[in-house]
Coordinates of C-alpha atoms in Angstrom, one line a residue:
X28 CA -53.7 -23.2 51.7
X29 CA -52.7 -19.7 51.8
X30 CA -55.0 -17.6 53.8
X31 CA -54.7 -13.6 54.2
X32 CA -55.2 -13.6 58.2
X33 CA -53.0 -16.0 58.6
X34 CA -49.7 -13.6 57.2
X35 CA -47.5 -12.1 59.6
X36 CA -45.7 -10.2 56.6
X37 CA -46.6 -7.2 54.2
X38 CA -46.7 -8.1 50.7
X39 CA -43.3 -8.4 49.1
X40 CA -44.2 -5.5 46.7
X41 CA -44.9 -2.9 49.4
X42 CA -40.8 -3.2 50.5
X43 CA -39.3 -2.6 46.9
X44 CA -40.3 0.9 46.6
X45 CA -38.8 2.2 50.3
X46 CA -35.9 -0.5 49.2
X47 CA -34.9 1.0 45.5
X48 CA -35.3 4.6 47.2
X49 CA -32.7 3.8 49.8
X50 CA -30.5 2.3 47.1
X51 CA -30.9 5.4 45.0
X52 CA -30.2 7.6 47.8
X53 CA -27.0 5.5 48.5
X54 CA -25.6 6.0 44.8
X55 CA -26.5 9.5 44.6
X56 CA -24.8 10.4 48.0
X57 CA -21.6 8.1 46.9
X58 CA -21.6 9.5 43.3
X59 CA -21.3 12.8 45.2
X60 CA -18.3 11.9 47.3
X61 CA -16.6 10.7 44.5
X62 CA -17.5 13.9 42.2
X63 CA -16.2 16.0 45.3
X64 CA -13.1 13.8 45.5
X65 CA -12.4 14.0 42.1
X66 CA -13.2 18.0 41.7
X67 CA -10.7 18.4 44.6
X68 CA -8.0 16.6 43.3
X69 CA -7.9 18.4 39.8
X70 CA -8.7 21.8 41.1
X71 CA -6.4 21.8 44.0
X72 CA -4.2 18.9 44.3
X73 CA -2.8 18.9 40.9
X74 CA -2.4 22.8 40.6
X75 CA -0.1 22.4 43.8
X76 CA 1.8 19.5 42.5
X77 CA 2.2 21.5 39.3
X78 CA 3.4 24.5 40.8
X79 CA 5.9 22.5 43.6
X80 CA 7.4 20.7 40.6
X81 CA 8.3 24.1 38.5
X82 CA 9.7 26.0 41.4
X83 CA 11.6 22.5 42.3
X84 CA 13.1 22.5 38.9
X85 CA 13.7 26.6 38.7
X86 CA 15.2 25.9 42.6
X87 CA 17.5 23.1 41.4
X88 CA 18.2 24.9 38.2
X89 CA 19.7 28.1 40.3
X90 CA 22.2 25.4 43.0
X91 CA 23.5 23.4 39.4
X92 CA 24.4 26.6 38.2
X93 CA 26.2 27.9 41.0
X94 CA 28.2 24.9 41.7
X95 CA 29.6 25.0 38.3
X96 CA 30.5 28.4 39.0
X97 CA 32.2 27.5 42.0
X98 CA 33.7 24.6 40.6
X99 CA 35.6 26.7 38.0
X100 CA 36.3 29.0 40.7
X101 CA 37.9 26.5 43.1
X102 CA 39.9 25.0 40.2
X103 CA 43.7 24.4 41.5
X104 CA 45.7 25.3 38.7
X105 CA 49.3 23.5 39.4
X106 CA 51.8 21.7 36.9
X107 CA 52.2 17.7 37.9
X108 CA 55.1 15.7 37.2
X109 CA 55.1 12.2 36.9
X110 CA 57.7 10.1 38.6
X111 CA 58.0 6.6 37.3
X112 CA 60.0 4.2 39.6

């Protein structure tokens, strides 16, 4: 027999609504982080990595082309003979 004085706990279907709000407010907040994380990383992480990698290439561009020109200036010019035994 299932009397009503004799419950100790609050109908099931006054805990859903409290429950599903929590869970809501749980997805909401972590759909915000990751909008955040995302926002961040395309309007500030990738402009940097953008910008390091064309002054990296300008910057390695510029020592390539002064060690050729120091290689052709550091060129011994000299006649060899070969000695065969």
């Amino acid at each position: 027999m299932d009397f009503t004085v004799f419950r100790t706990t609050a109908p099931a279907y006054s805990g859903r609504l409290l429950a599903t709000l929590i869970r809501l407010a749980v997805l909401t907040a972590a759909g915000a982080v990751l909008l955040a994380l995302v926002l961040v990383g395309f309007f500030v992480v990738l402009p940097l990595m953008l910008a390091g990698g064309i002054a990296s290439y300008f910057y390695l561009r510029r020592r390539v082309r002064r060690a050729r020109q120091r290689a052709r200036n550091d060129v011994i010019d000299a006649e060899y003979k070969v000695i065969e035994h």
